[in-house]
CSV table of C-alpha atoms and ligand atoms in Angstrom, one decimal:
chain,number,residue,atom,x,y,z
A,73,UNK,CA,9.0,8.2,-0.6
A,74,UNK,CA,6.8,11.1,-2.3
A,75,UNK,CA,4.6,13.0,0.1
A,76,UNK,CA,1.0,11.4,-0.3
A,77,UNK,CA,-1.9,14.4,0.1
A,78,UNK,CA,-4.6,13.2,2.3
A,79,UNK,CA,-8.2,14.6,3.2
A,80,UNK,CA,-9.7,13.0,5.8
A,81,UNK,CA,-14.0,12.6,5.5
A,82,UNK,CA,-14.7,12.4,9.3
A,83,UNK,CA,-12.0,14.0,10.9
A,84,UNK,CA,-13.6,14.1,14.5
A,85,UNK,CA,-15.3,10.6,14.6
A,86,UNK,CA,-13.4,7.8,16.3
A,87,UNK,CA,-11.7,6.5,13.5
A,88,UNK,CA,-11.1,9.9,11.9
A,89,UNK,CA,-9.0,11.3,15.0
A,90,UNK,CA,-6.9,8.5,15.5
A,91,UNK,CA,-6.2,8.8,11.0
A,92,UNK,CA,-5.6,12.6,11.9
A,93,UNK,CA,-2.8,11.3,14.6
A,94,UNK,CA,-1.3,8.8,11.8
A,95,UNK,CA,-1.1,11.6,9.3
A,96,UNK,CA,0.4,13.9,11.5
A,97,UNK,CA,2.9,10.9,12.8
A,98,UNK,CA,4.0,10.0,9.1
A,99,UNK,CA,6.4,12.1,7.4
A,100,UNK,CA,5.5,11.0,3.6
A,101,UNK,CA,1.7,11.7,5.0
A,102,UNK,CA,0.8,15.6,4.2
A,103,UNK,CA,-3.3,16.6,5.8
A,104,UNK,CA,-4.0,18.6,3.2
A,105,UNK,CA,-8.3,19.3,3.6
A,106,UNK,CA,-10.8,17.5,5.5
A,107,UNK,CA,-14.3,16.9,4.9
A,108,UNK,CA,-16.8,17.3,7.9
A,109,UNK,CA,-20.5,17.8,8.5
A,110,UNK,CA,-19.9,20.7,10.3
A,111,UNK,CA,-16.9,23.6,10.9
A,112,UNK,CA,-16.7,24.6,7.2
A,113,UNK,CA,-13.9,27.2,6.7
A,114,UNK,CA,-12.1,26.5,10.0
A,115,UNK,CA,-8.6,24.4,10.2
A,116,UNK,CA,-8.5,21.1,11.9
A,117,UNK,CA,-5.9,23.1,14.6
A,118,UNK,CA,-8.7,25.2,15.5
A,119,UNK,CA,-11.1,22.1,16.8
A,120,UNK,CA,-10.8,21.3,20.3
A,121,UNK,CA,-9.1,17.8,20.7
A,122,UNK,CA,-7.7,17.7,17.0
A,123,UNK,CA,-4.2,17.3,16.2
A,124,UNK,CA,-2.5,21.1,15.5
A,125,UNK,CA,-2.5,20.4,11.7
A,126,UNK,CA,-3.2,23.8,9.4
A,127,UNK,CA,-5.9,21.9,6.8
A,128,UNK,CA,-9.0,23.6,5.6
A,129,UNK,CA,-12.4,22.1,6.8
A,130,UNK,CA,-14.7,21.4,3.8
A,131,UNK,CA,-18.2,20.8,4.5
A,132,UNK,CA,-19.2,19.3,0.9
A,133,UNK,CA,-16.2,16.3,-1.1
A,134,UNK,CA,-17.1,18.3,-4.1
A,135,UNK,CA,-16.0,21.6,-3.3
A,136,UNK,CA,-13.4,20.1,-1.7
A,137,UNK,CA,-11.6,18.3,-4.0
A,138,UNK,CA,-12.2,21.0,-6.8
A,139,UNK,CA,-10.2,23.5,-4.8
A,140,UNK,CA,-7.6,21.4,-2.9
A,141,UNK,CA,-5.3,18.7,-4.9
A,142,UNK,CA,-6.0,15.8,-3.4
A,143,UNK,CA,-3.9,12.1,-3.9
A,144,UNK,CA,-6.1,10.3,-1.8
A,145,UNK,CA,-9.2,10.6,0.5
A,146,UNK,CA,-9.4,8.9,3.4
A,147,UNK,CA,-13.0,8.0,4.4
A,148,UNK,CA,-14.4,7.3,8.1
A,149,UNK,CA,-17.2,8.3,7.7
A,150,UNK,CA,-21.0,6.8,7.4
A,151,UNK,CA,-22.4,4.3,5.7
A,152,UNK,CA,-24.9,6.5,3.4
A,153,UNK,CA,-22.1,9.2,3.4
A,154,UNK,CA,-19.1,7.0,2.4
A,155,UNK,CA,-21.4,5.1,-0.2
A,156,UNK,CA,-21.7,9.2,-1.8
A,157,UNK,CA,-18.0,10.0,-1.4
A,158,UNK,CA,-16.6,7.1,-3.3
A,159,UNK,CA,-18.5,7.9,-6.3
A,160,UNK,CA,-17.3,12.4,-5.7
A,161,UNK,CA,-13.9,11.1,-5.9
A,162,UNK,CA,-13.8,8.9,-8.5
A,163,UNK,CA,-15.9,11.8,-10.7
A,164,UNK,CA,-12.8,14.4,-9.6
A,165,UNK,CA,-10.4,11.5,-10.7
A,166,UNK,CA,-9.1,11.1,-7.1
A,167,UNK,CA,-8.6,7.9,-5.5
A,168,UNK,CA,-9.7,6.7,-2.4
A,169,UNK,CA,-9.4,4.5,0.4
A,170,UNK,CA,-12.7,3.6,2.0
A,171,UNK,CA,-12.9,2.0,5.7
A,172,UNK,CA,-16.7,3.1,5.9
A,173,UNK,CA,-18.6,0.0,6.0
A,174,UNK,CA,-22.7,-1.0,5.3
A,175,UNK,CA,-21.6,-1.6,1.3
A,176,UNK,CA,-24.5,-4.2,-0.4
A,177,UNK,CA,-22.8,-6.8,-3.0
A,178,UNK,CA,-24.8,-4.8,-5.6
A,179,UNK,CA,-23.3,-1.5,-4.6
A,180,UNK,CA,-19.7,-3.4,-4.5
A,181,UNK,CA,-20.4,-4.5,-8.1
A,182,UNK,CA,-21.5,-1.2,-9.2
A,183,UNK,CA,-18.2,0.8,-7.7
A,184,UNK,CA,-16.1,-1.8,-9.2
A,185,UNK,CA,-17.5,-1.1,-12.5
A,186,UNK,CA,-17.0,2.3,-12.0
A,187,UNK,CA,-13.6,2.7,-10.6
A,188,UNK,CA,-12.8,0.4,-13.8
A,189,UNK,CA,-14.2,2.7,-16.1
A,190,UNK,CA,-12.6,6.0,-14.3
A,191,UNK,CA,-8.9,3.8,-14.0
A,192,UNK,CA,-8.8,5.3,-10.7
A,193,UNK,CA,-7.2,3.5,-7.9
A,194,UNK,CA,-9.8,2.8,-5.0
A,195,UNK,CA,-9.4,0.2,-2.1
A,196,UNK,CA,-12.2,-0.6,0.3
A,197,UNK,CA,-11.6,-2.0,3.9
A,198,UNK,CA,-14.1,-4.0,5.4
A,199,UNK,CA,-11.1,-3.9,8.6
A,200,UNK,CA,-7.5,-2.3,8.4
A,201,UNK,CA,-6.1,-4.8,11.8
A,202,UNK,CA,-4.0,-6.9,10.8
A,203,UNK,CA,-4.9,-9.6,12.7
A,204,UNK,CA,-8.3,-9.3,11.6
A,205,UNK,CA,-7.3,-9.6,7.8
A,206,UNK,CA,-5.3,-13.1,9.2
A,207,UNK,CA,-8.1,-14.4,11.2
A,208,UNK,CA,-10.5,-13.9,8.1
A,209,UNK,CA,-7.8,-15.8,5.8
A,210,UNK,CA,-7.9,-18.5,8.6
A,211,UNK,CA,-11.3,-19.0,8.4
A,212,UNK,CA,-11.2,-19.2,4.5
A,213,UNK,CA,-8.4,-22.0,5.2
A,214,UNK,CA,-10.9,-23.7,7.6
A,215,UNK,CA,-13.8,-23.0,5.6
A,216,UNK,CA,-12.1,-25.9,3.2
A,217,UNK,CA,-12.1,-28.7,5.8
A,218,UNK,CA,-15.6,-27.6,8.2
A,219,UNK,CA,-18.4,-26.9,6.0
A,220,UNK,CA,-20.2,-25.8,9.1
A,221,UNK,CA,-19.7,-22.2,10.4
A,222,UNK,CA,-21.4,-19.1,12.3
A,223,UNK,CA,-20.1,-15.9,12.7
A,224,UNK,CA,-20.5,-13.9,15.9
A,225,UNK,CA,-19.5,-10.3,15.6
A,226,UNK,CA,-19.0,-7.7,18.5
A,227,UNK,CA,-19.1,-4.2,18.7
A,228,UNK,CA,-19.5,-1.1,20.4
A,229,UNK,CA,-23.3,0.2,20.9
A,230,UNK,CA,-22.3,3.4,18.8
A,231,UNK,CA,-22.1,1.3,15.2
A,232,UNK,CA,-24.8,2.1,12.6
A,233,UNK,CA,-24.1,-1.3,10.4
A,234,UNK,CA,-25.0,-4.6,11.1
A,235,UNK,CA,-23.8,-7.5,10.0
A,236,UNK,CA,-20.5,-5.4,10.2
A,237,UNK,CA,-18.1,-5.4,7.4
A,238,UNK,CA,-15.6,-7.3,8.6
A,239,UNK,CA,-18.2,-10.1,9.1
A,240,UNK,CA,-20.2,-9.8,5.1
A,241,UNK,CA,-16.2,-10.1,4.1
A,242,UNK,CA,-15.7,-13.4,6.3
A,243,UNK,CA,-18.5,-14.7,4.7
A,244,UNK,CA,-17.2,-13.6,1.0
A,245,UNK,CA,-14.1,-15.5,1.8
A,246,UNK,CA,-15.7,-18.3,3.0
A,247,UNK,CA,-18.2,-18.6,0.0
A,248,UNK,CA,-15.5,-18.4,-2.0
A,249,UNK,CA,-14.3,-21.8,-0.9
A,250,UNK,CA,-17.4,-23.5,0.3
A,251,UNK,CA,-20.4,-24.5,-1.6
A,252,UNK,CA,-24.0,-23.7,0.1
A,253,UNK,CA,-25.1,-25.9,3.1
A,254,UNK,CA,-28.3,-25.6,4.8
A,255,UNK,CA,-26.9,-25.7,8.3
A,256,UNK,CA,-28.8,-27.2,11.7
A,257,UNK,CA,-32.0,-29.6,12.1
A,258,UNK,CA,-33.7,-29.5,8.6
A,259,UNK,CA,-36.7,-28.4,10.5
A,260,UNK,CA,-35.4,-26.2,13.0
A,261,UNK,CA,-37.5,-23.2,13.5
A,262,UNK,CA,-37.5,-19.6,15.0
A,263,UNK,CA,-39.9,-19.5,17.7
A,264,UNK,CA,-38.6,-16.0,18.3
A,265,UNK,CA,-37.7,-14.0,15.2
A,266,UNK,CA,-33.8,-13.3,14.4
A,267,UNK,CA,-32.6,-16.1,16.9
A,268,UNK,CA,-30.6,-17.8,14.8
A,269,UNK,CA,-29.1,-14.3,13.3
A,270,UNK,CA,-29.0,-13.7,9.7
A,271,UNK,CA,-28.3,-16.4,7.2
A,272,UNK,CA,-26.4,-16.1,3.5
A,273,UNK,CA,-25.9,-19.9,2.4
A,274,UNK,CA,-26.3,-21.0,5.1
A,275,UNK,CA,-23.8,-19.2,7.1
A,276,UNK,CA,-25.5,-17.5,10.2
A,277,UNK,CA,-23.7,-14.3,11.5
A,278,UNK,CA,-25.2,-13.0,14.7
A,279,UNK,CA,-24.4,-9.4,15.3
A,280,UNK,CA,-23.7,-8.3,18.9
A,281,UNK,CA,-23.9,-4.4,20.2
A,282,UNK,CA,-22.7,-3.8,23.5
A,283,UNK,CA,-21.0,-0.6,25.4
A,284,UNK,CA,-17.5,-1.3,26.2
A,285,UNK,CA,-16.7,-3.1,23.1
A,286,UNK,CA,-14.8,-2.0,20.2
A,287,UNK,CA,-14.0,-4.5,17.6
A,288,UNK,CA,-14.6,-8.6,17.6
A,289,UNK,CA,-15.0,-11.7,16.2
A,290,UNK,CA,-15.3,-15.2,16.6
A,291,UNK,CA,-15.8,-17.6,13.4
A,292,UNK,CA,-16.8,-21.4,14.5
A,293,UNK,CA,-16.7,-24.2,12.9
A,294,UNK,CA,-18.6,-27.3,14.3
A,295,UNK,CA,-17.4,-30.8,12.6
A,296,UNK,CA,-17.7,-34.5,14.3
A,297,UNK,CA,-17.1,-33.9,17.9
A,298,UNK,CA,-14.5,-31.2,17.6
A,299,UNK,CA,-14.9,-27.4,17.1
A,300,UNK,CA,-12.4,-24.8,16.3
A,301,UNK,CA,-12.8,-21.2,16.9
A,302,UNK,CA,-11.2,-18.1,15.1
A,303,UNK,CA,-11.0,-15.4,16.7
A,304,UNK,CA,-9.8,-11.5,16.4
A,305,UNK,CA,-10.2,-8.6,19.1
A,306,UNK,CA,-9.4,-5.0,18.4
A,307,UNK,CA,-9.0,-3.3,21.8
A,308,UNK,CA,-8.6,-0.1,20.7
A,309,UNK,CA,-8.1,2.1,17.2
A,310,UNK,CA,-4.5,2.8,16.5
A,311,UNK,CA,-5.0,-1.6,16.2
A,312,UNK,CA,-6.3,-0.1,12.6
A,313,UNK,CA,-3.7,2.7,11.8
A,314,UNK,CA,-1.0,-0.1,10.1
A,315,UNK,CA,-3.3,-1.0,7.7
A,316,UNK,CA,-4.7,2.3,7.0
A,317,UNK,CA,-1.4,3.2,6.1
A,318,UNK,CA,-0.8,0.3,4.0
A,319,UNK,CA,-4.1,1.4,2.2
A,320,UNK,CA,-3.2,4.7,1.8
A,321,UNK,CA,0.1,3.5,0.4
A,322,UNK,CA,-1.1,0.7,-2.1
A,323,UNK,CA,-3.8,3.1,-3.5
A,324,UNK,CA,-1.1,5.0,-5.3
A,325,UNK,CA,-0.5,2.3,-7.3
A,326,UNK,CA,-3.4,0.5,-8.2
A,327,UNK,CA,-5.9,1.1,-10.7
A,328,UNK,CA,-9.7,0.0,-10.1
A,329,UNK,CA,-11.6,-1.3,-6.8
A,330,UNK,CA,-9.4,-3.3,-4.8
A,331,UNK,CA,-12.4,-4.7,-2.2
A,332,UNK,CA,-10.1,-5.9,1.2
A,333,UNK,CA,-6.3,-5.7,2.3
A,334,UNK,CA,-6.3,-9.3,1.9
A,335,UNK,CA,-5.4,-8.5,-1.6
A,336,UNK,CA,-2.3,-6.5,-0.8
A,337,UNK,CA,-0.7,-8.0,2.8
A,338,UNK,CA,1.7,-10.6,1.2
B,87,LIG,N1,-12.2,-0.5,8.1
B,87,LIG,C1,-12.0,-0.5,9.4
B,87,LIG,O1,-11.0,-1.1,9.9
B,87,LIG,C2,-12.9,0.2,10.3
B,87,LIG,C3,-14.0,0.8,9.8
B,87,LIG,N2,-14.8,1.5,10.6
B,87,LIG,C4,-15.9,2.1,10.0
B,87,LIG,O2,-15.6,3.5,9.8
B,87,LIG,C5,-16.7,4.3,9.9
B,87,LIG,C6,-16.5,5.4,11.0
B,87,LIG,O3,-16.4,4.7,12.2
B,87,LIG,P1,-16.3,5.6,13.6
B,87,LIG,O4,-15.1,6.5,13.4
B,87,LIG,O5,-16.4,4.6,14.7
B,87,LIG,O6,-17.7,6.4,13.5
B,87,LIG,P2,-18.0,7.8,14.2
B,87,LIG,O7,-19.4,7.9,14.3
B,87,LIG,O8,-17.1,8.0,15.4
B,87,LIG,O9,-17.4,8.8,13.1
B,87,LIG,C7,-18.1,9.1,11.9
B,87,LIG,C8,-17.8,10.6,11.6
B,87,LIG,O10,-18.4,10.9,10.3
B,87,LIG,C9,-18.8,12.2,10.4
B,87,LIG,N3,-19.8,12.5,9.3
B,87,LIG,C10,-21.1,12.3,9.3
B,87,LIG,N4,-21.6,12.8,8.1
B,87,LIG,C11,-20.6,13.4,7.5
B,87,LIG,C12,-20.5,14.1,6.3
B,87,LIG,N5,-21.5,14.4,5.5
B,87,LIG,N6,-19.3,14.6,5.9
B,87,LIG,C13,-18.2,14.4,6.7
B,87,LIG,N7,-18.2,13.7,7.9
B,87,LIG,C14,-19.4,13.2,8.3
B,87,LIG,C15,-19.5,12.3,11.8
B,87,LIG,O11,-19.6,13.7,12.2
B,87,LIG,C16,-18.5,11.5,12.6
B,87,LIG,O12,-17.5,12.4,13.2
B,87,LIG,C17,-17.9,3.3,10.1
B,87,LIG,O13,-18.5,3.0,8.9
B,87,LIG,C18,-17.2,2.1,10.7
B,87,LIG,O14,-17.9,0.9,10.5
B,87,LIG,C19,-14.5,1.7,12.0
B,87,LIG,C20,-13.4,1.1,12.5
B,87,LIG,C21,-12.5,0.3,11.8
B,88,LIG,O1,-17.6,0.3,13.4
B,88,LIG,C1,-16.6,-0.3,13.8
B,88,LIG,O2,-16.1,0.0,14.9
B,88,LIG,C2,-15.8,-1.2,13.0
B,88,LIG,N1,-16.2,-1.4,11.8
B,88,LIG,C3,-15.7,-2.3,10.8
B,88,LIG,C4,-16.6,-3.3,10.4
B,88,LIG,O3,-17.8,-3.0,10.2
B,88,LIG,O4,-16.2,-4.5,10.3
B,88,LIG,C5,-14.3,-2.8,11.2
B,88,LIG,C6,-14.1,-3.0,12.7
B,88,LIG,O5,-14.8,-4.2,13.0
B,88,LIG,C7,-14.6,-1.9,13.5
């Protein structure tokens, strides 16, 4: 297999160490720049707690990617950050595989027009687990038969986004095979505001922020006196690494915006 370059957007964060580890673990995977908010012109060897790889730090994608070649970029970053990045890359012709989540529909719509019109390869993963990609294709299965569903998703304290991305993709899926449904008592009411979560269709997703956790989530679906749960826990982050690099993989040979690894696990 040809050596992939790599740069990394958020090499120290939680996610972005544990990429650095993959990298360094895979021999077809070469670190060649990453892109922090801070430490521009130092090596990722020469941070504390850092795998002993000999890439340049970059404080600005732009720079970056106009001095180093790049095959892909790897972002873990931010929200507002990763939303930026995507848009650097695909202006330097580089592709990228995004795990940064808080994208709107409207922003998804607008990178997939643009990553159209650039023909540049660019996947975005609302989760890289495995097993949350299958629970997520289990709930679109149930989604068929129980018309009635909420979401509850669970994560660490430390997470800027909510609903999480994992959970506005569940709900993608599942409108996908579901048509709207006002759910509960026709005149149920919040006496407290945000108790019954948020609500797209009629699908309420309750977001849940607690230290401790990492990654969860349970889909449930209510029908005549049964109820089935879904449900997916990430105890840790090398529980993403497969799939990021499956990602980093399939981006080589895709053109345009693929929007969740649903689309490439067979
Ligand atoms: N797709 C997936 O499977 C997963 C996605 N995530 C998402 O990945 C993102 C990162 O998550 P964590 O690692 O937990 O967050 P984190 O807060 O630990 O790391 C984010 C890193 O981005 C860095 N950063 C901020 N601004 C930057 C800039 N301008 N340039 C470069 N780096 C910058 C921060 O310094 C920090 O080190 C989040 O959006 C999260 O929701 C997290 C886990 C799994
Ligand atoms: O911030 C996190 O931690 C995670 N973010 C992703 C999301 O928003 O769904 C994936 C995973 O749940 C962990």
């Amino acid at each position: 297999m040809n050596t992939i370059r790599i740069a990394v957007a958020g090499p120290r964060g939680r996610m972005g160490v544990e990429a650095l580890r993959l990298i360094e673990r895979t021999p077809h995977f070469q670190l060649v720049a990453a892109v922090d908010r801070t430490n521009g012109g130092k090596l990722i060897s020469d941070i504390d707690g850092l795998p002993s790889l000999a890439a340049p730090i970059y404080e600005d994608l732009n720079v970056c990617l106009s001095e180093v070649q790049v095959d892909v970029l790897l972002d873990l970053t931010t929200p507002e950050i990763g939303k930026n990045h995507v848009y650097i890359a695909l202006e330097h012709g580089v592709r990228s595989v995004i795990g940064t989540t808080g994208f709107t529909e409207q922003e998804l719509r607008d990178l997939e027009a643009a990553a159209k019109e650039k023909g540049v390869g660019t996947i975005i993963a609302p989760n890289f687990a495995i097993g949350a990609i299958l629970m997520m294709k289990f709930a679109q299965m149930a989604a068929k038969y129980f018309q009635d569903v909420e979401i509850i998703e669970l994560h660490h304290d430390q997470k800027l986004d909510a609903p999480s991305g994992t959970a506005v993709k569940t709900v993608d899926l599942i409108r996908s095979v579901r048509e709207p449904k006002k759910q509960g008592h026709p005149n149920e009411s919040e006496q407290l505001q945000g108790a019954r979560g948020a609500e797209v269709d009629g699908i309420h997703i309750h977001s849940v922020r607690l230290p401790g956790l990492i990654a969860h989530q349970e889909v449930l679906f209510g029908g005549d006196g049964q109820m089935l749960t879904v449900r997916h826990d990430s105890f840790n982050r090398v529980s993403f690494m497969s799939g990021v690099q499956l990602a980093v993989e399939t981006v080589m040979k895709v053109d345009g915006l693929v929007y969740g690894l649903e689309n490439i696990v067979d």
